[in-house]
PDB file of C-alpha atoms in Angstrom:
ATOM      1  CA  GLU Z   1     -10.114  28.141 -12.991  1.00 96.00           C
ATOM      2  CA  LYS Z   2      -7.547  26.799 -15.438  1.00 95.00           C
ATOM      3  CA  SER Z   3      -8.220  23.226 -14.327  1.00 94.00           C
ATOM      4  CA  TYR Z   4     -11.861  23.676 -15.391  1.00 95.00           C
ATOM      5  CA  ASN Z   5     -11.286  25.650 -18.568  1.00 96.00           C
ATOM      6  CA  ASP Z   6      -8.282  23.710 -19.871  1.00 96.00           C
ATOM      7  CA  PRO Z   7      -7.906  20.491 -17.842  1.00 92.00           C
ATOM      8  CA  VAL Z   8      -5.576  18.826 -20.350  1.00 95.00           C
ATOM      9  CA  GLN Z   9      -3.034  21.642 -20.261  1.00 96.00           C
ATOM     10  CA  PHE Z  10      -3.426  22.039 -16.496  1.00 97.00           C
ATOM     11  CA  TRP Z  11      -2.653  18.401 -15.683  1.00 96.00           C
ATOM     12  CA  ASP Z  12       0.056  18.242 -18.329  1.00 97.00           C
ATOM     13  CA  GLU Z  13       1.915  20.996 -16.466  1.00 97.00           C
ATOM     14  CA  VAL Z  14       1.333  19.368 -13.061  1.00 96.00           C
ATOM     15  CA  ALA Z  15       2.666  16.013 -14.251  1.00 97.00           C
ATOM     16  CA  LYS Z  16       5.812  17.602 -15.638  1.00 96.00           C
ATOM     17  CA  GLU Z  17       6.802  18.472 -12.062  1.00 95.00           C
ATOM     18  CA  LEU Z  18       7.043  14.736 -11.298  1.00 96.00           C
ATOM     19  CA  GLU Z  19       9.688  12.193 -12.294  1.00 97.00           C
ATOM     20  CA  TRP Z  20       9.090   9.793 -15.203  1.00 98.00           C
ATOM     21  CA  TYR Z  21      11.157   7.038 -16.777  1.00 97.00           C
ATOM     22  CA  GLU Z  22       9.436   7.734 -20.081  1.00 98.00           C
ATOM     23  CA  PRO Z  23       7.188  10.696 -20.973  1.00 97.00           C
ATOM     24  CA  TRP Z  24       3.550  10.263 -21.941  1.00 98.00           C
ATOM     25  CA  THR Z  25       2.476  10.438 -25.571  1.00 97.00           C
ATOM     26  CA  GLU Z  26      -1.016  11.783 -24.857  1.00 97.00           C
ATOM     27  CA  THR Z  27      -2.172  13.669 -21.765  1.00 97.00           C
ATOM     28  CA  LEU Z  28      -5.834  12.609 -22.002  1.00 96.00           C
ATOM     29  CA  GLU Z  29      -7.370   9.916 -24.180  1.00 97.00           C
ATOM     30  CA  GLY Z  30     -11.144   9.358 -24.346  1.00 96.00           C
ATOM     31  CA  GLU Z  31     -13.710  10.812 -21.947  1.00 91.00           C
ATOM     32  CA  LEU Z  32     -15.771   9.764 -18.938  1.00 86.00           C
ATOM     33  CA  PRO Z  33     -16.308   6.977 -18.109  1.00 91.00           C
ATOM     34  CA  ASP Z  34     -13.768   5.539 -20.558  1.00 94.00           C
ATOM     35  CA  PHE Z  35     -10.570   7.548 -20.389  1.00 95.00           C
ATOM     36  CA  LYS Z  36      -6.824   7.395 -19.750  1.00 96.00           C
ATOM     37  CA  PHE Z  37      -4.423  10.037 -18.466  1.00 96.00           C
ATOM     38  CA  PHE Z  38      -0.721  10.287 -19.440  1.00 98.00           C
ATOM     39  CA  VAL Z  39      -0.908   7.451 -21.956  1.00 98.00           C
ATOM     40  CA  ASN Z  40       2.382   5.481 -22.246  1.00 98.00           C
ATOM     41  CA  GLY Z  41       3.966   7.514 -19.436  1.00 98.00           C
ATOM     42  CA  ILE Z  42       6.203   5.245 -17.336  1.00 98.00           C
ATOM     43  CA  SER Z  43       6.912   5.981 -13.655  1.00 98.00           C
ATOM     44  CA  ASN Z  44       6.158   4.648 -10.164  1.00 98.00           C
ATOM     45  CA  PRO Z  45       4.181   6.393  -7.403  1.00 97.00           C
ATOM     46  CA  SER Z  46       6.774   5.524  -4.759  1.00 97.00           C
ATOM     47  CA  ILE Z  47       9.476   7.412  -6.662  1.00 97.00           C
ATOM     48  CA  ASN Z  48       7.473  10.606  -6.556  1.00 97.00           C
ATOM     49  CA  LEU Z  49       6.356  10.122  -2.950  1.00 97.00           C
ATOM     50  CA  LEU Z  50       9.796   9.167  -1.573  1.00 98.00           C
ATOM     51  CA  ASP Z  51      12.892   8.993  -3.810  1.00 98.00           C
ATOM     52  CA  ARG Z  52      12.223  12.378  -5.407  1.00 96.00           C
ATOM     53  CA  HIS Z  53      12.323  14.117  -2.030  1.00 97.00           C
ATOM     54  CA  VAL Z  54      15.436  12.238  -0.862  1.00 98.00           C
ATOM     55  CA  ASN Z  55      17.220  13.037  -4.131  1.00 97.00           C
ATOM     56  CA  ASN Z  56      16.273  16.711  -3.744  1.00 96.00           C
ATOM     57  CA  GLY Z  57      18.005  16.922  -0.373  1.00 98.00           C
ATOM     58  CA  LEU Z  58      14.943  16.481   1.840  1.00 98.00           C
ATOM     59  CA  GLY Z  59      15.877  13.035   3.184  1.00 98.00           C
ATOM     60  CA  ASN Z  60      16.112  14.278   6.778  1.00 98.00           C
ATOM     61  CA  LYS Z  61      12.768  16.095   6.673  1.00 98.00           C
ATOM     62  CA  THR Z  62       9.858  14.445   8.462  1.00 98.00           C
ATOM     63  CA  ALA Z  63       7.646  12.489   6.067  1.00 97.00           C
ATOM     64  CA  LEU Z  64       5.278  10.649   8.430  1.00 97.00           C
ATOM     65  CA  ILE Z  65       4.152  11.129  12.028  1.00 97.00           C
ATOM     66  CA  TRP Z  66       2.061   8.369  13.606  1.00 95.00           C
ATOM     67  CA  GLU Z  67       0.282   8.657  16.931  1.00 93.00           C
ATOM     68  CA  SER Z  68      -2.122   6.196  18.560  1.00 85.00           C
ATOM     69  CA  GLU Z  69      -5.099   6.613  20.880  1.00 79.00           C
ATOM     70  CA  ASN Z  70      -2.917   5.910  23.911  1.00 79.00           C
ATOM     71  CA  GLY Z  71      -0.201   8.395  22.931  1.00 86.00           C
ATOM     72  CA  ASP Z  72       2.311   6.001  21.375  1.00 87.00           C
ATOM     73  CA  SER Z  73       4.065   7.707  18.496  1.00 93.00           C
ATOM     74  CA  LYS Z  74       6.626   7.174  15.748  1.00 94.00           C
ATOM     75  CA  PHE Z  75       8.141   9.451  13.162  1.00 97.00           C
ATOM     76  CA  TYR Z  76       9.883   8.731   9.883  1.00 98.00           C
ATOM     77  CA  THR Z  77      12.010  10.989   7.722  1.00 98.00           C
ATOM     78  CA  TYR Z  78      11.827  10.523   3.954  1.00 98.00           C
ATOM     79  CA  SER Z  79      15.080   8.536   4.058  1.00 98.00           C
ATOM     80  CA  MET Z  80      13.837   6.326   6.899  1.00 98.00           C
ATOM     81  CA  LEU Z  81      10.514   5.739   5.180  1.00 98.00           C
ATOM     82  CA  LEU Z  82      12.173   4.881   1.855  1.00 98.00           C
ATOM     83  CA  SER Z  83      14.396   2.384   3.649  1.00 98.00           C
ATOM     84  CA  GLU Z  84      11.451   0.679   5.378  1.00 98.00           C
ATOM     85  CA  VAL Z  85       9.377   0.638   2.186  1.00 98.00           C
ATOM     86  CA  ASN Z  86      12.212  -0.998   0.274  1.00 98.00           C
ATOM     87  CA  ARG Z  87      12.688  -3.631   2.967  1.00 98.00           C
ATOM     88  CA  PHE Z  88       9.012  -4.578   2.947  1.00 98.00           C
ATOM     89  CA  ALA Z  89       8.890  -4.470  -0.860  1.00 98.00           C
ATOM     90  CA  ASN Z  90      11.703  -7.029  -0.914  1.00 98.00           C
ATOM     91  CA  ALA Z  91       9.808  -9.096   1.665  1.00 98.00           C
ATOM     92  CA  LEU Z  92       6.758  -9.105  -0.636  1.00 98.00           C
ATOM     93  CA  LYS Z  93       8.964 -10.328  -3.465  1.00 98.00           C
ATOM     94  CA  SER Z  94      10.245 -13.138  -1.234  1.00 97.00           C
ATOM     95  CA  PHE Z  95       6.629 -14.334  -0.930  1.00 98.00           C
ATOM     96  CA  GLY Z  96       6.270 -14.444  -4.716  1.00 97.00           C
ATOM     97  CA  VAL Z  97       4.474 -11.118  -5.186  1.00 98.00           C
ATOM     98  CA  GLU Z  98       4.945  -9.757  -8.701  1.00 97.00           C
ATOM     99  CA  LYS Z  99       3.493  -6.910 -10.736  1.00 97.00           C
ATOM    100  CA  GLY Z 100      -0.308  -7.183 -10.817  1.00 97.00           C
ATOM    101  CA  ASP Z 101      -0.586  -9.558  -7.838  1.00 98.00           C
ATOM    102  CA  GLY Z 102      -2.912  -8.702  -4.947  1.00 98.00           C
ATOM    103  CA  VAL Z 103      -1.901  -7.739  -1.401  1.00 98.00           C
ATOM    104  CA  ALA Z 104      -4.651  -7.327   1.219  1.00 98.00           C
ATOM    105  CA  ILE Z 105      -3.917  -4.763   3.930  1.00 97.00           C
ATOM    106  CA  TYR Z 106      -6.108  -5.529   6.949  1.00 95.00           C
ATOM    107  CA  LEU Z 107      -4.696  -2.998   9.372  1.00 93.00           C
ATOM    108  CA  PRO Z 108      -5.804  -0.041  11.465  1.00 90.00           C
ATOM    109  CA  ASN Z 109      -4.042   3.305  10.972  1.00 90.00           C
ATOM    110  CA  LEU Z 110      -0.539   2.111  11.775  1.00 93.00           C
ATOM    111  CA  ALA Z 111       2.671   3.386  10.235  1.00 96.00           C
ATOM    112  CA  GLU Z 112       3.094  -0.116   8.808  1.00 97.00           C
ATOM    113  CA  ALA Z 113      -0.099   0.366   6.782  1.00 96.00           C
ATOM    114  CA  PHE Z 114       1.509   3.290   4.930  1.00 96.00           C
ATOM    115  CA  ILE Z 115       4.751   1.360   4.493  1.00 98.00           C
ATOM    116  CA  ALA Z 116       2.873  -1.653   3.103  1.00 98.00           C
ATOM    117  CA  ILE Z 117       0.930   0.497   0.639  1.00 98.00           C
ATOM    118  CA  LEU Z 118       4.055   2.216  -0.651  1.00 98.00           C
ATOM    119  CA  ALA Z 119       5.821  -1.163  -0.890  1.00 98.00           C
ATOM    120  CA  CYS Z 120       2.971  -2.469  -3.046  1.00 98.00           C
ATOM    121  CA  PHE Z 121       3.415   0.476  -5.398  1.00 98.00           C
ATOM    122  CA  ARG Z 122       7.166  -0.190  -5.384  1.00 98.00           C
ATOM    123  CA  VAL Z 123       6.753  -3.724  -6.755  1.00 98.00           C
ATOM    124  CA  GLY Z 124       3.682  -2.978  -8.887  1.00 98.00           C
ATOM    125  CA  ALA Z 125       1.317  -5.021  -6.721  1.00 98.00           C
ATOM    126  CA  VAL Z 126      -2.380  -4.147  -6.502  1.00 98.00           C
ATOM    127  CA  TRP Z 127      -3.422  -3.443  -2.916  1.00 98.00           C
ATOM    128  CA  ASN Z 128      -6.729  -3.449  -1.125  1.00 96.00           C
ATOM    129  CA  SER Z 129      -7.263  -1.956   2.328  1.00 91.00           C
ATOM    130  CA  ILE Z 130      -9.909  -3.687   4.440  1.00 89.00           C
ATOM    131  CA  PHE Z 131     -11.509  -1.729   7.276  1.00 84.00           C
ATOM    132  CA  SER Z 132     -10.409  -3.201  10.609  1.00 80.00           C
ATOM    133  CA  GLY Z 133     -13.953  -2.958  11.971  1.00 76.00           C
ATOM    134  CA  PHE Z 134     -15.481  -5.224   9.310  1.00 81.00           C
ATOM    135  CA  SER Z 135     -17.138  -8.454  10.385  1.00 82.00           C
ATOM    136  CA  GLN Z 136     -15.608 -11.863   9.776  1.00 86.00           C
ATOM    137  CA  ASN Z 137     -17.978 -12.545   6.856  1.00 89.00           C
ATOM    138  CA  ALA Z 138     -17.254  -9.167   5.246  1.00 89.00           C
ATOM    139  CA  LEU Z 139     -13.541  -9.928   5.491  1.00 91.00           C
ATOM    140  CA  LYS Z 140     -13.981 -13.388   3.975  1.00 93.00           C
ATOM    141  CA  ASP Z 141     -16.052 -12.141   1.030  1.00 93.00           C
ATOM    142  CA  ARG Z 142     -13.479  -9.511   0.116  1.00 93.00           C
ATOM    143  CA  LEU Z 143     -10.513 -11.858   0.423  1.00 96.00           C
ATOM    144  CA  ILE Z 144     -12.142 -14.564  -1.702  1.00 96.00           C
ATOM    145  CA  ASN Z 145     -13.018 -12.030  -4.386  1.00 96.00           C
ATOM    146  CA  PHE Z 146      -9.679 -10.178  -4.326  1.00 97.00           C
ATOM    147  CA  GLU Z 147      -7.450 -13.304  -4.270  1.00 97.00           C
ATOM    148  CA  PRO Z 148      -4.415 -11.775  -2.518  1.00 98.00           C
ATOM    149  CA  LYS Z 149      -1.054 -13.530  -2.393  1.00 98.00           C
ATOM    150  CA  VAL Z 150      -0.229 -11.833   0.919  1.00 98.00           C
ATOM    151  CA  ILE Z 151      -2.371 -10.548   3.790  1.00 98.00           C
ATOM    152  CA  VAL Z 152      -0.873  -7.916   6.090  1.00 98.00           C
ATOM    153  CA  THR Z 153      -2.589  -7.692   9.481  1.00 96.00           C
ATOM    154  CA  THR Z 154      -1.922  -7.233  13.196  1.00 95.00           C
ATOM    155  CA  ASP Z 155      -2.566  -9.128  16.410  1.00 93.00           C
ATOM    156  CA  GLY Z 156      -5.098  -6.581  17.601  1.00 88.00           C
ATOM    157  CA  THR Z 157      -5.952  -2.924  17.828  1.00 83.00           C
ATOM    158  CA  PRO Z 158      -7.570  -0.805  20.554  1.00 75.00           C
ATOM    159  CA  ARG Z 159     -10.827   0.790  19.447  1.00 75.00           C
ATOM    160  CA  ARG Z 160     -13.047   2.847  21.737  1.00 73.00           C
ATOM    161  CA  GLY Z 161     -11.898   1.027  24.836  1.00 71.00           C
ATOM    162  CA  ASN Z 162     -12.117  -2.462  23.314  1.00 80.00           C
ATOM    163  CA  VAL Z 163      -9.580  -4.626  21.473  1.00 82.00           C
ATOM    164  CA  ILE Z 164     -10.335  -5.902  17.965  1.00 82.00           C
ATOM    165  CA  THR Z 165      -8.454  -9.167  17.318  1.00 90.00           C
ATOM    166  CA  LEU Z 166      -7.662  -8.930  13.611  1.00 93.00           C
ATOM    167  CA  LYS Z 167      -5.377 -11.965  13.300  1.00 95.00           C
ATOM    168  CA  GLU Z 168      -8.073 -14.174  14.863  1.00 94.00           C
ATOM    169  CA  LYS Z 169     -10.536 -13.003  12.195  1.00 93.00           C
ATOM    170  CA  VAL Z 170      -8.028 -13.823   9.468  1.00 95.00           C
ATOM    171  CA  ASP Z 171      -7.422 -17.285  10.959  1.00 96.00           C
ATOM    172  CA  ALA Z 172     -11.178 -17.966  10.957  1.00 95.00           C
ATOM    173  CA  VAL Z 173     -11.552 -17.431   7.202  1.00 95.00           C
ATOM    174  CA  ILE Z 174      -8.168 -18.098   5.618  1.00 96.00           C
ATOM    175  CA  ASP Z 175      -8.807 -21.775   4.832  1.00 94.00           C
ATOM    176  CA  GLU Z 176     -11.357 -20.544   2.295  1.00 95.00           C
ATOM    177  CA  VAL Z 177      -8.869 -18.204   0.599  1.00 96.00           C
ATOM    178  CA  ASP Z 178      -6.710 -20.428  -1.615  1.00 95.00           C
ATOM    179  CA  SER Z 179      -4.574 -17.661  -3.098  1.00 97.00           C
ATOM    180  CA  VAL Z 180      -2.650 -16.717   0.061  1.00 97.00           C
ATOM    181  CA  ASN Z 181       1.071 -17.529   0.287  1.00 96.00           C
ATOM    182  CA  ALA Z 182       1.765 -15.619   3.492  1.00 98.00           C
ATOM    183  CA  VAL Z 183       0.178 -13.690   6.360  1.00 98.00           C
ATOM    184  CA  VAL Z 184       2.396 -10.934   7.763  1.00 98.00           C
ATOM    185  CA  VAL Z 185       1.516  -9.843  11.301  1.00 98.00           C
ATOM    186  CA  VAL Z 186       2.425  -6.516  12.898  1.00 97.00           C
ATOM    187  CA  ASP Z 187       2.973  -7.127  16.622  1.00 95.00           C
ATOM    188  CA  ARG Z 188       0.913  -4.190  17.913  1.00 92.00           C
ATOM    189  CA  LEU Z 189      -0.149  -5.325  21.392  1.00 88.00           C
ATOM    190  CA  GLY Z 190       2.203  -8.205  22.162  1.00 90.00           C
ATOM    191  CA  THR Z 191      -0.670 -10.696  22.116  1.00 88.00           C
ATOM    192  CA  GLU Z 192       0.174 -14.397  22.121  1.00 89.00           C
ATOM    193  CA  LEU Z 193      -0.978 -15.708  18.745  1.00 91.00           C
ATOM    194  CA  SER Z 194      -1.441 -18.972  16.923  1.00 90.00           C
ATOM    195  CA  MET Z 195       1.106 -18.751  14.079  1.00 95.00           C
ATOM    196  CA  LYS Z 196       1.058 -21.382  11.341  1.00 94.00           C
ATOM    197  CA  GLU Z 197       4.569 -22.372  10.306  1.00 96.00           C
ATOM    198  CA  GLY Z 198       5.344 -21.623   6.665  1.00 95.00           C
ATOM    199  CA  ARG Z 199       2.403 -19.248   6.320  1.00 96.00           C
ATOM    200  CA  ASP Z 200       2.357 -16.777   9.228  1.00 97.00           C
ATOM    201  CA  TYR Z 201       5.249 -14.394   9.837  1.00 97.00           C
ATOM    202  CA  TYR Z 202       5.872 -11.419  12.096  1.00 97.00           C
ATOM    203  CA  TRP Z 203       6.590  -8.141  10.274  1.00 98.00           C
ATOM    204  CA  GLU Z 204       9.878  -7.557  12.090  1.00 97.00           C
ATOM    205  CA  ASP Z 205      11.118 -11.033  11.181  1.00 97.00           C
ATOM    206  CA  VAL Z 206      10.368 -10.754   7.467  1.00 97.00           C
ATOM    207  CA  VAL Z 207      12.038  -7.351   7.056  1.00 98.00           C
ATOM    208  CA  ALA Z 208      15.028  -8.008   9.338  1.00 96.00           C
ATOM    209  CA  GLU Z 209      17.323  -9.432   6.671  1.00 91.00           C
ATOM    210  CA  GLN Z 210      15.915  -7.634   3.630  1.00 98.00           C
ATOM    211  CA  SER Z 211      17.934  -5.169   1.600  1.00 98.00           C
ATOM    212  CA  ARG Z 212      17.166  -1.489   2.022  1.00 98.00           C
ATOM    213  CA  VAL Z 213      17.451  -1.103  -1.758  1.00 98.00           C
ATOM    214  CA  CYS Z 214      14.622  -2.109  -4.101  1.00 98.00           C
ATOM    215  CA  GLU Z 215      14.466  -1.018  -7.727  1.00 97.00           C
ATOM    216  CA  PRO Z 216      10.947   0.325  -8.451  1.00 98.00           C
ATOM    217  CA  GLU Z 217       8.770  -1.520 -10.959  1.00 98.00           C
ATOM    218  CA  ARG Z 218       8.243   0.506 -14.114  1.00 98.00           C
ATOM    219  CA  LEU Z 219       4.505   1.186 -14.345  1.00 98.00           C
ATOM    220  CA  GLU Z 220       2.415   2.717 -17.106  1.00 98.00           C
ATOM    221  CA  ALA Z 221       0.307   5.578 -15.775  1.00 97.00           C
ATOM    222  CA  ASN Z 222      -2.939   3.615 -16.198  1.00 97.00           C
ATOM    223  CA  ASP Z 223      -1.789   0.330 -14.678  1.00 97.00           C
ATOM    224  CA  PRO Z 224      -4.133  -0.717 -11.843  1.00 96.00           C
ATOM    225  CA  GLY Z 225      -2.861  -0.065  -8.325  1.00 96.00           C
ATOM    226  CA  ILE Z 226      -5.800  -0.154  -5.900  1.00 97.00           C
ATOM    227  CA  VAL Z 227      -9.015  -2.134  -5.443  1.00 96.00           C
ATOM    228  CA  PHE Z 228     -11.598  -0.609  -3.092  1.00 91.00           C
ATOM    229  CA  TYR Z 229     -14.816  -2.342  -2.035  1.00 87.00           C
ATOM    230  CA  THR Z 230     -17.843  -0.404  -0.893  1.00 78.00           C
ATOM    231  CA  SER Z 231     -19.107  -0.827   2.657  1.00 71.00           C
ATOM    232  CA  GLY Z 232     -22.052  -2.812   1.309  1.00 67.00           C
ATOM    233  CA  THR Z 233     -24.604  -0.141   2.240  1.00 68.00           C
ATOM    234  CA  THR Z 234     -24.312   1.787  -1.017  1.00 60.00           C
TER     235      THR Z 234
END
């Protein structure tokens, strides 16, 4: 009821429960469709999703459970997840990704998809998730428009008894996407792939030697973080 009757005060109190480098000067500026929340407030989503919990003594609590169609599973505590996010964030930096740059995440629901997203927030990159069932042309259109520096994908993924070969789809369109510095591939099924030297890298290889510490980028509350495309039917 309070969120309807006094939304400014309601969200002001909610935001005060989070961690900020610098407090906001105005809780709400403008109105729909032109508005900003927490103007001049400086923070980073990954701090509040990960570091905050580790610092509050919850590092050994389970943060993420992943399970596949065939019963494969992984779990991550907050400390484990923070470590993996920092390693991939440093990998993104090694490929030249800076604040405001695009990273395309063309993955099914893997744990690495969550890690990649949080790593993008960590470095201030703008991420776009592309549905793994999209056609080759739909993938190409989105990549050309989004202009990512890095594409994160996988060799393939089981879907309703079939295997979708995501890396093959990327290979078919990437020559038309000039912005890409690197393609990072999660080895999901152990498929033998065509890997282009200097452009294609396996996830495990790029994170292997990265530091588990990555200072979060300081972001203003209204900095862009995500680009979503419609399915095309709307």
